[in-house]
């Protein structure tokens, strides 16, 4: 029996299941990046407090730590596995590929997580219960552990874009998959962002301290301004390096929205540069509500579109440039004994090789054609496009508006022939192509 | 669901090490994760009782916030420990894991936000109770119920993954495909057993708590004695409830007379005796860990047998050995993890035992462990970058 490892399809109407993953991912990125950035900032403040005998810094660190404990560690530690869960529901084979390539890397990261989670409680709750030197040592090891988590996850999420070199496909080695050409630029780009975020969050707390200690509040606001500025500069610098290490299909997608992306990033850079400059020059102008709003802007205007762009630039792949977003393996990976599934699908069709297609839909008839077309459309397209007439996520209504069955078919043929670098080159038997086209035509977009 | 489908659903990349190792790691890490699940639910549940008593009772005035704090930290630890079994199960049981996640996609999504909400409300409860006057009752109860619901969702995933023969019917009942991800399955007896374990665990925790504080002069003997007795009472009653629920579960699945099941019953009897006697609760805790490992093994045995009957054996999973990353894991786990976690726990233990500010510089063990941890971290980073750059140079030049 010819079967490929396709799982049941989970589809969230109007938006698509990938959108749910994006939502959880965005929240997680804010929380996790803040926590690593804050760990570095904590180490710096601890060093300063210890070296200059600044006992007044400890209450600030305690407040900052409590905020982080609740914000980063509650939300970050849940949404971390949360991305994993939702990504699993949306792209089971994509996540499976990551797990089966990098299980030991993830297990190593877990060691750091355990250290971090116990460490953050010790760090925050013992700030006034242990001597300053021991606390300083603790903050440094904690900061290094936090950076360690980044060092370990970065190779895995870089691999989602592509392994970076061809070596992985022949050796199948996790090291070759992990250390690609874009791993390090990606890492430093994120470190810059983490530093910036730690300052941006720090501004919320420093501005809230005005009532208790105005002078200290101003001093810390200024410092957070400098920290954020440094982080922001690193982001810009490494972003350019990072872009240069991406594969052609990523650039093909990027070029579609390049002008808009550049424009929005320039606006963000200007707005945040002004904000950081105000924090440095006129710290008294920074209020807690303003600082909170700026975090929200970063989330909505910075992280969300940024991650969406990274997600788009991976297309048509979801992992390692061998698994398509629609969960089909598209190339051989001899190092792992993986075979492309495209030939068997082209010959037998998706209906026959997918074990979760019910018997009554395995063979196309006039009676079930609409239902089969709908199922095939969901299986082949719904990971990237919402199919409804009112769909919100890269909706097909925009792409297929006013087209009849034949016009839609010609697009499907073009995709199957590899005519669009960001679409999967998925060739289906004629009757399945026909069923999909008929279903889309019946939608009358 | 026949073997050919289950085998096709395995990841074509194979597994990077011998499956039995993943199986052992799964059993071990699930037991650790579950221990903190029980402690979190147990201490929170008991703290809720405390919020009603603490205004008029001096013992509960001290105990309640400590229970809340215990629950709060336990949730963080259970989350981080939960990542490991999550990882290992999908390495060798990927057909089960991924089918379950896609069938219950909506619940998977809801689970995450349920947990976020439940935990944030927990912090609210914690802050509302800071004045030791019994505040935050309602928010505590809501948080508790939400967390129980999160546990039930997790249970749903476990149960669904054990029903390969029904997957097709869940996905396409009567041939009509359902992509909504609303599949939900509950095994009531199993769920009751799992939840019931929170009771003996919090009982034993109270015995440990009392033992730990016995060296502190700022806690009265009356309070310490009260906690020990309360722990004994809750532990004994809880163990009996859990034992009954366990037997009911075993009868349901037909494993009552299996040696592993009998070993668990014997373990529970030993625990009962030890908790009743309370001569050294730390040793009782070690026995509890052993029993938890046996329960974890029982779960795995049931799953292994279900899959074996369908022709799926994890031991036949194709292996693509991956040496460098397993070496990285083992060294990090043993050296960095061992020393680093020992450092944190030693520090926490000593600070807890100490009154006033603890001077770590005068404590040899803490100073040494701290220095080692820092040095190992630095060394780890050096090796990481060295390794990465070597690979890159070899592959691109």
PDB file of C-alpha atoms in Angstrom, chain A residues 168-391:
ATOM      1  CA  UNK A 168      23.067  18.738   5.740  1.00  0.00           C
ATOM      2  CA  UNK A 169      21.272  17.037   2.860  1.00  0.00           C
ATOM      3  CA  UNK A 170      24.176  14.662   2.276  1.00  0.00           C
ATOM      4  CA  UNK A 171      25.316  14.072   5.855  1.00  0.00           C
ATOM      5  CA  UNK A 172      21.982  14.400   7.680  1.00  0.00           C
ATOM      6  CA  UNK A 173      24.036  15.670  10.615  1.00  0.00           C
ATOM      7  CA  UNK A 174      22.325  17.885  13.183  1.00  0.00           C
ATOM      8  CA  UNK A 175      25.489  20.001  13.432  1.00  0.00           C
ATOM      9  CA  UNK A 176      25.392  20.764   9.712  1.00  0.00           C
ATOM     10  CA  UNK A 177      21.712  21.584  10.021  1.00  0.00           C
ATOM     11  CA  UNK A 178      22.196  23.730  13.096  1.00  0.00           C
ATOM     12  CA  UNK A 179      25.177  25.859  12.112  1.00  0.00           C
ATOM     13  CA  UNK A 180      24.115  27.367   8.795  1.00  0.00           C
ATOM     14  CA  UNK A 181      25.281  30.609   7.253  1.00  0.00           C
ATOM     15  CA  UNK A 182      22.446  32.573   8.800  1.00  0.00           C
ATOM     16  CA  UNK A 183      22.619  31.092  12.315  1.00  0.00           C
ATOM     17  CA  UNK A 184      25.065  33.609  13.787  1.00  0.00           C
ATOM     18  CA  UNK A 185      23.676  36.768  12.125  1.00  0.00           C
ATOM     19  CA  UNK A 186      20.258  35.601  13.260  1.00  0.00           C
ATOM     20  CA  UNK A 187      21.569  35.147  16.786  1.00  0.00           C
ATOM     21  CA  UNK A 188      23.131  38.597  17.017  1.00  0.00           C
ATOM     22  CA  UNK A 189      20.075  40.206  15.447  1.00  0.00           C
ATOM     23  CA  UNK A 190      17.988  38.724  18.229  1.00  0.00           C
ATOM     24  CA  UNK A 191      20.528  39.631  20.920  1.00  0.00           C
ATOM     25  CA  UNK A 192      20.259  43.246  19.748  1.00  0.00           C
ATOM     26  CA  UNK A 193      16.500  43.061  19.955  1.00  0.00           C
ATOM     27  CA  UNK A 194      16.683  41.500  23.414  1.00  0.00           C
ATOM     28  CA  UNK A 195      18.913  44.287  24.668  1.00  0.00           C
ATOM     29  CA  UNK A 196      16.536  46.856  23.220  1.00  0.00           C
ATOM     30  CA  UNK A 197      13.507  45.187  24.783  1.00  0.00           C
ATOM     31  CA  UNK A 198      15.149  44.937  28.184  1.00  0.00           C
ATOM     32  CA  UNK A 199      15.606  48.708  28.077  1.00  0.00           C
ATOM     33  CA  UNK A 200      12.076  49.332  26.830  1.00  0.00           C
ATOM     34  CA  UNK A 201      10.620  47.247  29.668  1.00  0.00           C
ATOM     35  CA  UNK A 202      13.058  48.881  32.075  1.00  0.00           C
ATOM     36  CA  UNK A 203      11.577  52.243  31.143  1.00  0.00           C
ATOM     37  CA  UNK A 204       8.182  51.142  32.444  1.00  0.00           C
ATOM     38  CA  UNK A 205       9.645  50.436  35.854  1.00  0.00           C
ATOM     39  CA  UNK A 206      12.085  53.343  36.038  1.00  0.00           C
ATOM     40  CA  UNK A 207       9.342  55.807  35.094  1.00  0.00           C
ATOM     41  CA  UNK A 208       7.075  54.293  37.762  1.00  0.00           C
ATOM     42  CA  UNK A 209       9.704  55.064  40.417  1.00  0.00           C
ATOM     43  CA  UNK A 210       9.337  58.821  40.156  1.00  0.00           C
ATOM     44  CA  UNK A 211       7.209  59.019  43.291  1.00  0.00           C
ATOM     45  CA  UNK A 212       9.641  57.071  45.445  1.00  0.00           C
ATOM     46  CA  UNK A 213      12.925  58.460  44.232  1.00  0.00           C
ATOM     47  CA  UNK A 214      12.875  61.051  41.475  1.00  0.00           C
ATOM     48  CA  UNK A 215      16.617  61.281  41.053  1.00  0.00           C
ATOM     49  CA  UNK A 216      17.120  57.543  40.784  1.00  0.00           C
ATOM     50  CA  UNK A 217      14.170  57.314  38.419  1.00  0.00           C
ATOM     51  CA  UNK A 218      15.785  59.848  36.085  1.00  0.00           C
ATOM     52  CA  UNK A 219      19.180  58.200  36.258  1.00  0.00           C
ATOM     53  CA  UNK A 220      17.734  54.790  35.431  1.00  0.00           C
ATOM     54  CA  UNK A 221      15.474  56.153  32.697  1.00  0.00           C
ATOM     55  CA  UNK A 222      18.543  57.672  31.063  1.00  0.00           C
ATOM     56  CA  UNK A 223      20.406  54.379  31.346  1.00  0.00           C
ATOM     57  CA  UNK A 224      17.503  52.474  29.863  1.00  0.00           C
ATOM     58  CA  UNK A 225      17.489  54.977  27.002  1.00  0.00           C
ATOM     59  CA  UNK A 226      21.141  54.221  26.254  1.00  0.00           C
ATOM     60  CA  UNK A 227      20.593  50.466  26.589  1.00  0.00           C
ATOM     61  CA  UNK A 228      17.620  50.566  24.206  1.00  0.00           C
ATOM     62  CA  UNK A 229      19.529  52.727  21.741  1.00  0.00           C
ATOM     63  CA  UNK A 230      22.446  50.309  21.709  1.00  0.00           C
ATOM     64  CA  UNK A 231      20.091  47.355  21.223  1.00  0.00           C
ATOM     65  CA  UNK A 232      18.235  49.119  18.419  1.00  0.00           C
ATOM     66  CA  UNK A 233      21.482  49.866  16.619  1.00  0.00           C
ATOM     67  CA  UNK A 234      22.546  46.218  16.857  1.00  0.00           C
ATOM     68  CA  UNK A 235      19.175  45.145  15.444  1.00  0.00           C
ATOM     69  CA  UNK A 236      19.585  47.325  12.368  1.00  0.00           C
ATOM     70  CA  UNK A 237      23.184  46.342  11.823  1.00  0.00           C
ATOM     71  CA  UNK A 238      22.650  42.587  12.095  1.00  0.00           C
ATOM     72  CA  UNK A 239      19.371  42.675  10.199  1.00  0.00           C
ATOM     73  CA  UNK A 240      21.282  43.756   7.092  1.00  0.00           C
ATOM     74  CA  UNK A 241      23.824  40.961   7.569  1.00  0.00           C
ATOM     75  CA  UNK A 242      21.026  38.470   8.198  1.00  0.00           C
ATOM     76  CA  UNK A 243      19.161  39.397   5.012  1.00  0.00           C
ATOM     77  CA  UNK A 244      22.304  38.747   3.010  1.00  0.00           C
ATOM     78  CA  UNK A 245      22.407  35.136   4.211  1.00  0.00           C
ATOM     79  CA  UNK A 246      18.906  34.148   3.138  1.00  0.00           C
ATOM     80  CA  UNK A 247      18.053  31.869   0.210  1.00  0.00           C
ATOM     81  CA  UNK A 248      16.599  33.032  -3.104  1.00  0.00           C
ATOM     82  CA  UNK A 249      13.003  32.031  -2.371  1.00  0.00           C
ATOM     83  CA  UNK A 250      13.113  34.213   0.752  1.00  0.00           C
ATOM     84  CA  UNK A 251      14.194  37.183  -1.307  1.00  0.00           C
ATOM     85  CA  UNK A 252      11.513  36.435  -3.876  1.00  0.00           C
ATOM     86  CA  UNK A 253       8.873  36.849  -1.165  1.00  0.00           C
ATOM     87  CA  UNK A 254      10.662  39.777   0.433  1.00  0.00           C
ATOM     88  CA  UNK A 255      10.795  41.626  -2.868  1.00  0.00           C
ATOM     89  CA  UNK A 256       7.000  41.545  -3.165  1.00  0.00           C
ATOM     90  CA  UNK A 257       6.566  43.691  -0.066  1.00  0.00           C
ATOM     91  CA  UNK A 258      10.050  45.191   0.089  1.00  0.00           C
ATOM     92  CA  UNK A 259       8.985  48.820  -0.311  1.00  0.00           C
ATOM     93  CA  UNK A 260       6.307  48.571   2.389  1.00  0.00           C
ATOM     94  CA  UNK A 261       8.590  46.697   4.764  1.00  0.00           C
ATOM     95  CA  UNK A 262      11.397  49.210   4.406  1.00  0.00           C
ATOM     96  CA  UNK A 263       9.024  52.130   4.813  1.00  0.00           C
ATOM     97  CA  UNK A 264       7.395  50.751   7.974  1.00  0.00           C
ATOM     98  CA  UNK A 265      10.784  49.853   9.467  1.00  0.00           C
ATOM     99  CA  UNK A 266      12.082  53.362   8.835  1.00  0.00           C
ATOM    100  CA  UNK A 267       9.044  54.862  10.549  1.00  0.00           C
ATOM    101  CA  UNK A 268       9.502  52.501  13.516  1.00  0.00           C
ATOM    102  CA  UNK A 269      13.206  53.320  13.729  1.00  0.00           C
ATOM    103  CA  UNK A 270      12.522  57.058  13.726  1.00  0.00           C
ATOM    104  CA  UNK A 271       9.738  56.811  16.320  1.00  0.00           C
ATOM    105  CA  UNK A 272      11.782  54.668  18.665  1.00  0.00           C
ATOM    106  CA  UNK A 273      14.979  56.686  18.175  1.00  0.00           C
ATOM    107  CA  UNK A 274      13.060  59.786  19.256  1.00  0.00           C
ATOM    108  CA  UNK A 275      11.613  57.900  22.208  1.00  0.00           C
ATOM    109  CA  UNK A 276      15.053  56.707  23.325  1.00  0.00           C
ATOM    110  CA  UNK A 277      16.548  60.158  22.824  1.00  0.00           C
ATOM    111  CA  UNK A 278      13.832  61.690  24.992  1.00  0.00           C
ATOM    112  CA  UNK A 279      14.596  59.086  27.668  1.00  0.00           C
ATOM    113  CA  UNK A 280      18.263  60.126  27.545  1.00  0.00           C
ATOM    114  CA  UNK A 281      17.870  63.899  27.252  1.00  0.00           C
ATOM    115  CA  UNK A 282      14.574  64.535  29.053  1.00  0.00           C
ATOM    116  CA  UNK A 283      13.977  61.515  31.266  1.00  0.00           C
ATOM    117  CA  UNK A 284      11.228  63.303  33.164  1.00  0.00           C
ATOM    118  CA  UNK A 285       9.059  63.175  30.025  1.00  0.00           C
ATOM    119  CA  UNK A 286       8.872  59.400  30.088  1.00  0.00           C
ATOM    120  CA  UNK A 287       5.757  58.305  31.925  1.00  0.00           C
ATOM    121  CA  UNK A 288       4.643  54.778  32.744  1.00  0.00           C
ATOM    122  CA  UNK A 289       1.593  54.864  30.412  1.00  0.00           C
ATOM    123  CA  UNK A 290       3.801  56.095  27.552  1.00  0.00           C
ATOM    124  CA  UNK A 291       6.351  53.364  28.261  1.00  0.00           C
ATOM    125  CA  UNK A 292       3.543  50.776  28.283  1.00  0.00           C
ATOM    126  CA  UNK A 293       2.179  52.049  24.983  1.00  0.00           C
ATOM    127  CA  UNK A 294       5.648  51.800  23.418  1.00  0.00           C
ATOM    128  CA  UNK A 295       5.884  48.122  24.409  1.00  0.00           C
ATOM    129  CA  UNK A 296       2.498  47.585  22.824  1.00  0.00           C
ATOM    130  CA  UNK A 297       3.659  49.324  19.629  1.00  0.00           C
ATOM    131  CA  UNK A 298       6.709  47.081  19.474  1.00  0.00           C
ATOM    132  CA  UNK A 299       4.424  44.083  19.800  1.00  0.00           C
ATOM    133  CA  UNK A 300       1.924  45.165  17.168  1.00  0.00           C
ATOM    134  CA  UNK A 301       4.065  47.116  14.717  1.00  0.00           C
ATOM    135  CA  UNK A 302       7.427  45.456  15.289  1.00  0.00           C
ATOM    136  CA  UNK A 303       7.241  41.803  16.288  1.00  0.00           C
ATOM    137  CA  UNK A 304       3.972  40.766  14.637  1.00  0.00           C
ATOM    138  CA  UNK A 305       4.827  41.964  11.096  1.00  0.00           C
ATOM    139  CA  UNK A 306       8.460  40.931  11.557  1.00  0.00           C
ATOM    140  CA  UNK A 307       7.561  37.364  12.426  1.00  0.00           C
ATOM    141  CA  UNK A 308       4.906  37.268   9.734  1.00  0.00           C
ATOM    142  CA  UNK A 309       7.529  38.328   7.228  1.00  0.00           C
ATOM    143  CA  UNK A 310       9.958  35.648   8.426  1.00  0.00           C
ATOM    144  CA  UNK A 311       7.152  33.118   8.211  1.00  0.00           C
ATOM    145  CA  UNK A 312       6.326  34.247   4.663  1.00  0.00           C
ATOM    146  CA  UNK A 313       9.951  34.215   3.544  1.00  0.00           C
ATOM    147  CA  UNK A 314      10.170  30.527   4.420  1.00  0.00           C
ATOM    148  CA  UNK A 315       7.552  29.714   1.807  1.00  0.00           C
ATOM    149  CA  UNK A 316       6.883  27.352   0.237  1.00  0.00           C
ATOM    150  CA  UNK A 317       8.720  25.437   2.967  1.00  0.00           C
ATOM    151  CA  UNK A 318       7.966  25.065   6.606  1.00  0.00           C
ATOM    152  CA  UNK A 319      11.244  23.446   7.646  1.00  0.00           C
ATOM    153  CA  UNK A 320      14.669  22.676   6.244  1.00  0.00           C
ATOM    154  CA  UNK A 321      13.687  23.408   2.648  1.00  0.00           C
ATOM    155  CA  UNK A 322      12.434  19.855   2.281  1.00  0.00           C
ATOM    156  CA  UNK A 323       9.012  20.016   3.895  1.00  0.00           C
ATOM    157  CA  UNK A 324       6.382  22.146   2.255  1.00  0.00           C
ATOM    158  CA  UNK A 325       3.923  24.159   4.304  1.00  0.00           C
ATOM    159  CA  UNK A 326       1.233  21.712   3.255  1.00  0.00           C
ATOM    160  CA  UNK A 327       3.166  18.916   4.958  1.00  0.00           C
ATOM    161  CA  UNK A 328       4.515  17.248   1.826  1.00  0.00           C
ATOM    162  CA  UNK A 329       8.169  16.227   1.582  1.00  0.00           C
ATOM    163  CA  UNK A 330       9.497  17.845  -1.531  1.00  0.00           C
ATOM    164  CA  UNK A 331      13.069  16.626  -1.893  1.00  0.00           C
ATOM    165  CA  UNK A 332      15.379  13.757  -1.088  1.00  0.00           C
ATOM    166  CA  UNK A 333      17.584  14.055   1.968  1.00  0.00           C
ATOM    167  CA  UNK A 334      19.977  11.137   1.430  1.00  0.00           C
ATOM    168  CA  UNK A 335      21.756  11.744   4.726  1.00  0.00           C
ATOM    169  CA  UNK A 336      18.567  10.815   6.556  1.00  0.00           C
ATOM    170  CA  UNK A 337      17.146   8.357   4.051  1.00  0.00           C
ATOM    171  CA  UNK A 338      14.274  10.741   3.273  1.00  0.00           C
ATOM    172  CA  UNK A 339      12.583  10.493  -0.120  1.00  0.00           C
ATOM    173  CA  UNK A 340      10.589  13.143  -1.931  1.00  0.00           C
ATOM    174  CA  UNK A 341       6.878  12.427  -1.949  1.00  0.00           C
ATOM    175  CA  UNK A 342       6.170  14.504  -5.038  1.00  0.00           C
ATOM    176  CA  UNK A 343       6.528  11.650  -7.577  1.00  0.00           C
ATOM    177  CA  UNK A 344       4.101   9.335  -5.799  1.00  0.00           C
ATOM    178  CA  UNK A 345       1.579  12.147  -5.317  1.00  0.00           C
ATOM    179  CA  UNK A 346       1.836  13.102  -8.993  1.00  0.00           C
ATOM    180  CA  UNK A 347       1.188   9.490  -9.925  1.00  0.00           C
ATOM    181  CA  UNK A 348      -1.419   8.349  -7.380  1.00  0.00           C
ATOM    182  CA  UNK A 349      -2.864  11.611  -6.119  1.00  0.00           C
ATOM    183  CA  UNK A 350      -3.247  12.993  -2.614  1.00  0.00           C
ATOM    184  CA  UNK A 351      -6.457  11.116  -1.959  1.00  0.00           C
ATOM    185  CA  UNK A 352      -4.895   7.702  -2.357  1.00  0.00           C
ATOM    186  CA  UNK A 353      -1.709   8.267  -0.370  1.00  0.00           C
ATOM    187  CA  UNK A 354      -3.170  10.186   2.574  1.00  0.00           C
ATOM    188  CA  UNK A 355      -4.235   7.656   5.236  1.00  0.00           C
ATOM    189  CA  UNK A 356      -6.804  10.008   6.748  1.00  0.00           C
ATOM    190  CA  UNK A 357      -8.929  10.489   3.656  1.00  0.00           C
ATOM    191  CA  UNK A 358     -12.162   8.545   4.345  1.00  0.00           C
ATOM    192  CA  UNK A 359     -13.049   5.685   2.022  1.00  0.00           C
ATOM    193  CA  UNK A 360     -16.008   7.482   0.467  1.00  0.00           C
ATOM    194  CA  UNK A 361     -13.729  10.292  -0.736  1.00  0.00           C
ATOM    195  CA  UNK A 362     -10.845   8.177  -2.014  1.00  0.00           C
ATOM    196  CA  UNK A 363     -12.269   7.958  -5.525  1.00  0.00           C
ATOM    197  CA  UNK A 364     -13.718  11.029  -7.208  1.00  0.00           C
ATOM    198  CA  UNK A 365     -17.262  10.708  -8.495  1.00  0.00           C
ATOM    199  CA  UNK A 366     -19.737  13.300  -9.736  1.00  0.00           C
ATOM    200  CA  UNK A 367     -21.548  13.060  -6.373  1.00  0.00           C
ATOM    201  CA  UNK A 368     -18.561  13.625  -4.126  1.00  0.00           C
ATOM    202  CA  UNK A 369     -16.525  15.911  -6.397  1.00  0.00           C
ATOM    203  CA  UNK A 370     -17.399  19.107  -4.551  1.00  0.00           C
ATOM    204  CA  UNK A 371     -16.618  17.552  -1.175  1.00  0.00           C
ATOM    205  CA  UNK A 372     -13.372  16.060  -2.463  1.00  0.00           C
ATOM    206  CA  UNK A 373     -12.398  19.378  -4.050  1.00  0.00           C
ATOM    207  CA  UNK A 374     -12.975  21.123  -0.748  1.00  0.00           C
ATOM    208  CA  UNK A 375     -10.901  18.563   1.167  1.00  0.00           C
ATOM    209  CA  UNK A 376      -8.070  18.674  -1.387  1.00  0.00           C
ATOM    210  CA  UNK A 377      -8.086  22.464  -1.342  1.00  0.00           C
ATOM    211  CA  UNK A 378      -7.785  22.424   2.418  1.00  0.00           C
ATOM    212  CA  UNK A 379      -5.036  19.812   2.336  1.00  0.00           C
ATOM    213  CA  UNK A 380      -3.019  21.580  -0.340  1.00  0.00           C
ATOM    214  CA  UNK A 381      -3.627  25.277   0.307  1.00  0.00           C
ATOM    215  CA  UNK A 382      -5.035  26.033   3.758  1.00  0.00           C
ATOM    216  CA  UNK A 383      -1.748  26.201   5.618  1.00  0.00           C
ATOM    217  CA  UNK A 384      -0.992  29.477   3.858  1.00  0.00           C
ATOM    218  CA  UNK A 385      -4.358  30.727   2.580  1.00  0.00           C
ATOM    219  CA  UNK A 386      -7.803  31.087   4.055  1.00  0.00           C
ATOM    220  CA  UNK A 387     -10.304  29.702   1.601  1.00  0.00           C
ATOM    221  CA  UNK A 388     -13.568  31.369   2.579  1.00  0.00           C
ATOM    222  CA  UNK A 389     -15.069  34.272   0.676  1.00  0.00           C
ATOM    223  CA  UNK A 390     -14.521  36.328   3.809  1.00  0.00           C
ATOM    224  CA  UNK A 391     -11.082  34.827   4.577  1.00  0.00           C
TER     225      UNK A 391
END
